């Protein structure tokens, strides 16, 4: 009897330990990692932003007074910025502003699909016709454990310098410079993340038939 | 009599506007992308010519990104990655005529997509 009780207690303890380990494991690395690998303060430089950016921030739970510009690319006619902010839980949140538009803010650790990612990036593509892509922009920020970021296009690897907030940007205006993949390298030189960023036209080819 | 007629016209206009609003579905598209014919992009006319328009897109499963699409009056288009499974894009309507949602060709998956355009979300 005593042996049975001992075995039962051991079995229950084993189940409890296994359950704890499983619950920690299934939370994924992001729930633990993003706080240590992303800046504690909002990265970027305080800059004037359009009313729409502040509006998008407040509508998506981000304090408009916290907004900073991490990186920008383009010219006065058309420029895009990666904008950072913080929500009420002081989580880092990101959006892209440009083209008279602002994307809703995405906060790491708040049901984001990118919590475990080494890069937060946005690709903006445009075309003169529905069948073509003639311009693409990437703006992003790299996690603390990323040493280098590069983009590939037409078989050429182009390194993207990281600025003081670990922001990076890329623009392509020629077909052979349109981005295909974005790569993040760790300190050892090993690729820690590779993402597909090649832009899709509105129709034609793999994008489906164009209306007649 | 003039006051009565004006009041009646105003009331009729309000009832008509309310009915029209009630008849307009919130999502202009609900379904799988790509569609059965391979179409990956759906788009709709702006909700307002003169005030900020908001698009909202949600999608499932959440294993990749989708694109918000803006189509300018001159035929140019602009696409923004969106990684959140439920996200919004606000834009000023002066240069645009349509907005929509796209499942990019980088992915083979069929994605169930809800796409909205309005003056709010």
Short mmCIF file of N, CA and C in Angstrom, two decimals, chain A residues 130-131 202-205 207-212, chain B residues 39:
data_model
loop_
_atom_site.label_atom_id
_atom_site.label_comp_id
_atom_site.label_asym_id
_atom_site.label_seq_id
_atom_site.Cartn_x
_atom_site.Cartn_y
_atom_site.Cartn_z
N UNK A 130 -1.62 47.46 -63.29
CA UNK A 130 -1.98 46.34 -62.41
C UNK A 130 -1.03 45.15 -62.60
N UNK A 131 -0.44 45.04 -63.80
CA UNK A 131 0.41 43.88 -64.11
C UNK A 131 1.87 44.05 -63.69
N UNK A 202 -0.93 43.38 -58.98
CA UNK A 202 -2.35 43.17 -58.68
C UNK A 202 -2.93 42.01 -59.48
N UNK A 203 -2.38 41.77 -60.66
CA UNK A 203 -2.90 40.67 -61.46
C UNK A 203 -1.87 40.32 -62.53
N UNK A 204 -2.14 39.24 -63.25
CA UNK A 204 -1.24 38.79 -64.30
C UNK A 204 -0.32 37.69 -63.78
N UNK A 205 -0.09 36.67 -64.59
CA UNK A 205 0.78 35.57 -64.20
C UNK A 205 0.27 34.86 -62.96
N UNK A 207 -0.37 35.98 -60.21
CA UNK A 207 -1.31 36.79 -59.43
C UNK A 207 -2.75 36.66 -59.94
N UNK A 208 -2.95 35.86 -60.98
CA UNK A 208 -4.31 35.65 -61.50
C UNK A 208 -4.59 36.53 -62.70
N UNK A 209 -5.65 36.16 -63.42
CA UNK A 209 -6.00 36.89 -64.65
C UNK A 209 -6.38 38.34 -64.35
N UNK A 210 -6.05 39.22 -65.31
CA UNK A 210 -6.49 40.61 -65.20
C UNK A 210 -7.86 40.76 -65.86
N UNK A 211 -8.70 41.65 -65.33
CA UNK A 211 -9.99 41.86 -65.98
C UNK A 211 -9.77 42.32 -67.42
N UNK A 212 -10.63 41.88 -68.32
CA UNK A 212 -10.49 42.24 -69.75
C UNK A 212 -10.74 43.73 -69.92
N UNK B 39 -7.56 34.64 -58.81
CA UNK B 39 -7.46 36.05 -58.42
C UNK B 39 -6.99 36.16 -56.98
#
